[in-house]
Amino acid sequence: MANRHLAPDTPELRAEWGDFAFTPEWDAKAKAAIARYPEGRQRSAVMALLDYAQRQVGEVTGTQGWLPIPVMEYVARYLDMPVIRVVEVATFYFMYNLVPVGKFHVQVCGTTPCMLRGSDDIIAACKKRGMSKGHTTADGMWTLTEVECMGNCATAPMVQINDDNYEDLTSERLDAVLDALARGEQPKTGTQEPGRHTSEPANALSSLKDMVRENHDYRGEW
Amino acid sequence: MPKVTVDGQEIEVPAGATVLQACELAGKEIPRFCYHERLSIAGNCRMCLVEVKPGPPKPQASCALPATEGQEIRTDSEMVKKAREGVMEFLLINHPLDCPICDQGGECDLQDQSVAYGRGASRYHEHKRAVTEKYMGPLIKTTMTRCIHCTRCVRFSEEIAGVDEIGALYRGEDMQITTYLEQAAKHELSANVIDLCPVGALTSGPYAYEARPWELKKTLSIDVSDAVGSNIRIDSRGREVLRALPRNNDDVNEEWISDKARYQVEGLTRRRLDRVFIRKGGKLAEASWDEAFKAIAAAKPGASIAAVAGDLLDCETMFAAKALLKASSSTLLESRQGGMDYDCSNLAAVNFNSTFAGIEEADAILIIGSNVRMEAPLVNVRLRKAAKKGAKVFILGPQWDPTYPAEFLGEDLAVLSNLPQAVADALKGAQRPAVILGGAGFARGAHAAAVKIAHDFGMVKDGWNGFNALHMAAARMGAVMLGFVSKGGLSDLVEAKPKVLLALGADEVDFSRFPDSLKVYIGHHGDKGAHSADIVLPAAAYTEKPGTYVNTEGRVQRADKAVFAPGDAREDWTVLRALADALGVSVGFNSFHELRAAMVAEVPALGNEGELADYGALPKSVAGNAMPEGSISAYPISDFYLTNPIARASAVMQRCSEELTHGATFAEAAE
């Protein structure tokens, strides 16, 4: 588990983010998110709004964005709900960054399937490039976080960098991806395995083979 | 009414009951941490696991499982025993083994239940979790490593107190309970989370390391910090009161008490009057009882003696004073220290007739001149419940935060003569409309108008009386029942120019209005009353004498004596009895027993402990202008924590006042 903590509530933080407000584009999206829920249930939209707020902060800082305390308070006011409830949500989900991140937020999955497929090498490769867990590199480019399962076990190991996944990694392939990002290019997202398209079986079918022919009912065999 | 079988015993349970409640009805003890009768169900501690058929073949959390027809519940099977042991072992994995230095020790749910349901030994050898302490204000001491994440405190602050300030941040192993940005919990009921906490994570700050529960003498008492009459338990050791805790009484305080009720007892050992004082040459000098009584007798008051009762007095003291004045042929009695003169000729017109439990059922409430949160925090809890059920609440007076939706009608009293259409419609359309008249309403002369509104909108009908007076003084209802009031209020006493003025714990009186009287202060704290007095006779505080108290809904309750008064101080009635001898009159009682019997003979309702006094029907009208003018520009309580001499003497209450009311910041000990 990552060592998550809220950014300290300092006068500097207040000065920087105290007058945060949604831009018209994000405001329209926020209103649309609220409209998805019944009247009086507007606080159900808190997760969407926190995401939009984080992305707006990201646009300003040129990163994935994060959630300073004043921004969470803005979201609370926007939804007319207690701030502590907003902070509970923001601290619960790892997709919300509680402290500033670098331009590329490298989130390495370290859960069992990825670990068995070599996520330790991926983390080692990241560290070799100067990153360390929970920290941003001095040049503000890279933030390394170890996260739990991202649901890409079939193409393990994987990393998520900002909004994109890079799967079927080896330390060399990761280096290629990170080098490309550093050069300002957009590497191919998804699986890095040559010849593989998405998460289809890497070799021959190993399970649920009968499903190829028909919608097979396995229940009798359990 | 589903029928279920608990351990082979078939019982019928109310519809909507949970399996846990069914087990309790069958007399089975179900261990629990997160479940609490007065809070919503969380189901996260898993300690209440039982075996239920039909259902999946695994233990089920009984607190969150509805009891349904034909369930077979087992609380004594091997599976249940193992499940409880397992849960207990998991809970203890991250719980420190610091019971010897933990204030909860001896009254800890986790301790008790691990003895009763645990394995007896731990198999865990890895590192334990540690969590930094959180600041929650001057009253709550936190040791968050002990927290087992039952979330009772979170649910209390959200559901009962109505102030969302405590939350559970982060997740899983990193979950932490904290207030927002570790700000102090700013609520008059905040310290109730200490009682709710099943472990030692939230303990009492001022009571830290004072005593162990088994050292304490427990005395049943009644709180005097407001007119709610909360049932409390006074825990004392030797001659010192160490803490006050709430007792369960569903009709009065449920199981909460205000922070002031809980912590003002700290003031019982400070600024105490424990000697007799006589003012000589402008300065109070120590004297003997004999000298004091001689000085009073020397004033030769005859019938020119008046008595003002303070806000914290018990009925017995007031009755003894009344008997003393009656024997001296004086009727100069008053208990409304501030000088209010509302009509007390009919007690139903100065009573909280709906009762506290009843006001929860009201569906439209007009509050006239009352900041209920300050004046009676536990009544505000009831109003919040009513508002949650859909009651519309209107408030006349300056803005305050009621914790529930309410519409403010401004400060102009003329509104009462011509209620806005929306308010009138809401009151007319309501099944059980109610009006609550608070201290500022009484002071500004809205009494007659409130009674008129009660009649105009049909608030008094079969099975419902919606007229409510919300007093702030614990002594008020007792005083009016005993006739300890004058028609013109304090002004009647001023006009009579009494030779001797007895101030019975009366600290809010403007004594400069009695320039020529010999002012005798009989009370327990060196506060405003003693400063102005010519003679100070030390008496007992509410924990130091048995007494009868009547709360604002007319409920007669008795408190016992927990400790002895300090120094030369005596119980109030003995002082008055001795004074009667000094003045050469006979009051007709020689013991507390005789005093109480005489009081009950005069006012029989005071003999029915725990019951509501019957004041009859609300009168058609009361004296006063039913079309009041002027405005309510302020409420009588500006500082919740310093409303009476005991609280003002308490360092804890002073700190609360500075920090929570006035927003001062304090460096923590470690800084």
PDB file of N, CA and C in Angstrom, chain A residues 4-6 9 69 73 82-85 88 91-92, chain B residues 154 158 164 166-171 174 178 180-181:
ATOM      1  N   ARG A   4      -0.142   7.117   1.601  1.00  0.00           N
ATOM      2  CA  ARG A   4      -0.898   8.300   1.157  1.00  0.00           C
ATOM      3  C   ARG A   4      -1.111   9.270   2.305  1.00  0.00           C
ATOM      4  N   HIS A   5      -1.072  10.531   1.990  1.00  0.00           N
ATOM      5  CA  HIS A   5      -1.378  11.535   3.003  1.00  0.00           C
ATOM      6  C   HIS A   5      -1.848  12.790   2.304  1.00  0.00           C
ATOM      7  N   LEU A   6      -2.609  13.593   3.017  1.00  0.00           N
ATOM      8  CA  LEU A   6      -3.094  14.850   2.454  1.00  0.00           C
ATOM      9  C   LEU A   6      -1.969  15.869   2.424  1.00  0.00           C
ATOM     10  N   ASP A   9      -2.249  21.773   4.833  1.00  0.00           N
ATOM     11  CA  ASP A   9      -3.074  22.943   4.565  1.00  0.00           C
ATOM     12  C   ASP A   9      -2.306  24.201   4.970  1.00  0.00           C
ATOM     13  N   ILE A  69      -6.445  20.737  -0.822  1.00  0.00           N
ATOM     14  CA  ILE A  69      -7.571  20.896   0.113  1.00  0.00           C
ATOM     15  C   ILE A  69      -8.590  21.944  -0.376  1.00  0.00           C
ATOM     16  N   GLU A  73     -12.632  21.459  -1.022  1.00  0.00           N
ATOM     17  CA  GLU A  73     -13.650  22.303  -0.393  1.00  0.00           C
ATOM     18  C   GLU A  73     -14.554  22.928  -1.447  1.00  0.00           C
ATOM     19  N   PRO A  82     -20.845  18.085   3.239  1.00  0.00           N
ATOM     20  CA  PRO A  82     -19.745  18.351   4.174  1.00  0.00           C
ATOM     21  C   PRO A  82     -18.390  18.004   3.564  1.00  0.00           C
ATOM     22  N   VAL A  83     -17.399  18.825   3.828  1.00  0.00           N
ATOM     23  CA  VAL A  83     -16.070  18.616   3.247  1.00  0.00           C
ATOM     24  C   VAL A  83     -15.501  17.268   3.656  1.00  0.00           C
ATOM     25  N   ILE A  84     -15.753  16.865   4.904  1.00  0.00           N
ATOM     26  CA  ILE A  84     -15.147  15.622   5.378  1.00  0.00           C
ATOM     27  C   ILE A  84     -15.611  14.433   4.529  1.00  0.00           C
ATOM     28  N   ARG A  85     -16.843  14.493   4.021  1.00  0.00           N
ATOM     29  CA  ARG A  85     -17.338  13.399   3.177  1.00  0.00           C
ATOM     30  C   ARG A  85     -16.605  13.375   1.832  1.00  0.00           C
ATOM     31  N   GLU A  88     -13.169  11.990   2.518  1.00  0.00           N
ATOM     32  CA  GLU A  88     -13.238  10.529   2.672  1.00  0.00           C
ATOM     33  C   GLU A  88     -13.152   9.833   1.321  1.00  0.00           C
ATOM     34  N   THR A  91      -9.638  10.365  -0.354  1.00  0.00           N
ATOM     35  CA  THR A  91      -8.533   9.604   0.232  1.00  0.00           C
ATOM     36  C   THR A  91      -8.714   8.106   0.013  1.00  0.00           C
ATOM     37  N   PHE A  92      -9.948   7.683  -0.253  1.00  0.00           N
ATOM     38  CA  PHE A  92     -10.202   6.244  -0.418  1.00  0.00           C
ATOM     39  C   PHE A  92      -9.672   5.731  -1.758  1.00  0.00           C
TER      40      PHE A  92
ATOM     41  N   VAL B 154     -18.254   8.524  13.943  1.00  0.00           N
ATOM     42  CA  VAL B 154     -18.599   9.152  12.668  1.00  0.00           C
ATOM     43  C   VAL B 154     -20.117   9.228  12.522  1.00  0.00           C
ATOM     44  N   GLU B 158     -22.633  12.612  12.517  1.00  0.00           N
ATOM     45  CA  GLU B 158     -23.449  12.860  11.329  1.00  0.00           C
ATOM     46  C   GLU B 158     -24.945  12.774  11.651  1.00  0.00           C
ATOM     47  N   ASP B 164     -21.280  17.263  10.411  1.00  0.00           N
ATOM     48  CA  ASP B 164     -20.361  16.311   9.784  1.00  0.00           C
ATOM     49  C   ASP B 164     -18.948  16.807   9.969  1.00  0.00           C
ATOM     50  N   ILE B 166     -16.486  14.471  11.792  1.00  0.00           N
ATOM     51  CA  ILE B 166     -15.595  13.325  11.960  1.00  0.00           C
ATOM     52  C   ILE B 166     -15.775  12.402  10.768  1.00  0.00           C
ATOM     53  N   GLY B 167     -14.691  11.881  10.250  1.00  0.00           N
ATOM     54  CA  GLY B 167     -14.795  10.990   9.111  1.00  0.00           C
ATOM     55  C   GLY B 167     -13.714   9.942   9.148  1.00  0.00           C
ATOM     56  N   ALA B 168     -13.844   8.942   8.249  1.00  0.00           N
ATOM     57  CA  ALA B 168     -12.846   7.881   8.141  1.00  0.00           C
ATOM     58  C   ALA B 168     -12.079   8.101   6.851  1.00  0.00           C
ATOM     59  N   LEU B 169     -10.823   8.516   6.972  1.00  0.00           N
ATOM     60  CA  LEU B 169     -10.026   8.769   5.787  1.00  0.00           C
ATOM     61  C   LEU B 169      -9.191   7.542   5.425  1.00  0.00           C
ATOM     62  N   TYR B 170      -8.740   7.533   4.171  1.00  0.00           N
ATOM     63  CA  TYR B 170      -7.922   6.454   3.628  1.00  0.00           C
ATOM     64  C   TYR B 170      -8.697   5.141   3.659  1.00  0.00           C
ATOM     65  N   ARG B 171      -8.013   4.050   3.438  1.00  0.00           N
ATOM     66  CA  ARG B 171      -8.755   2.802   3.287  1.00  0.00           C
ATOM     67  C   ARG B 171      -7.954   1.635   3.829  1.00  0.00           C
ATOM     68  N   ASP B 174      -4.859   1.399   6.196  1.00  0.00           N
ATOM     69  CA  ASP B 174      -4.476   2.785   6.453  1.00  0.00           C
ATOM     70  C   ASP B 174      -5.631   3.647   6.958  1.00  0.00           C
ATOM     71  N   THR B 178     -10.690  10.743  11.855  1.00  0.00           N
ATOM     72  CA  THR B 178     -10.181  12.072  12.197  1.00  0.00           C
ATOM     73  C   THR B 178     -11.263  13.119  11.995  1.00  0.00           C
ATOM     74  N   TYR B 180     -12.098  16.906  10.364  1.00  0.00           N
ATOM     75  CA  TYR B 180     -11.612  17.551   9.161  1.00  0.00           C
ATOM     76  C   TYR B 180     -10.435  18.446   9.500  1.00  0.00           C
ATOM     77  N   LEU B 181      -9.295  18.177   8.894  1.00  0.00           N
ATOM     78  CA  LEU B 181      -8.054  18.918   9.114  1.00  0.00           C
ATOM     79  C   LEU B 181      -7.683  18.985  10.592  1.00  0.00           C
TER      80      LEU B 181
END
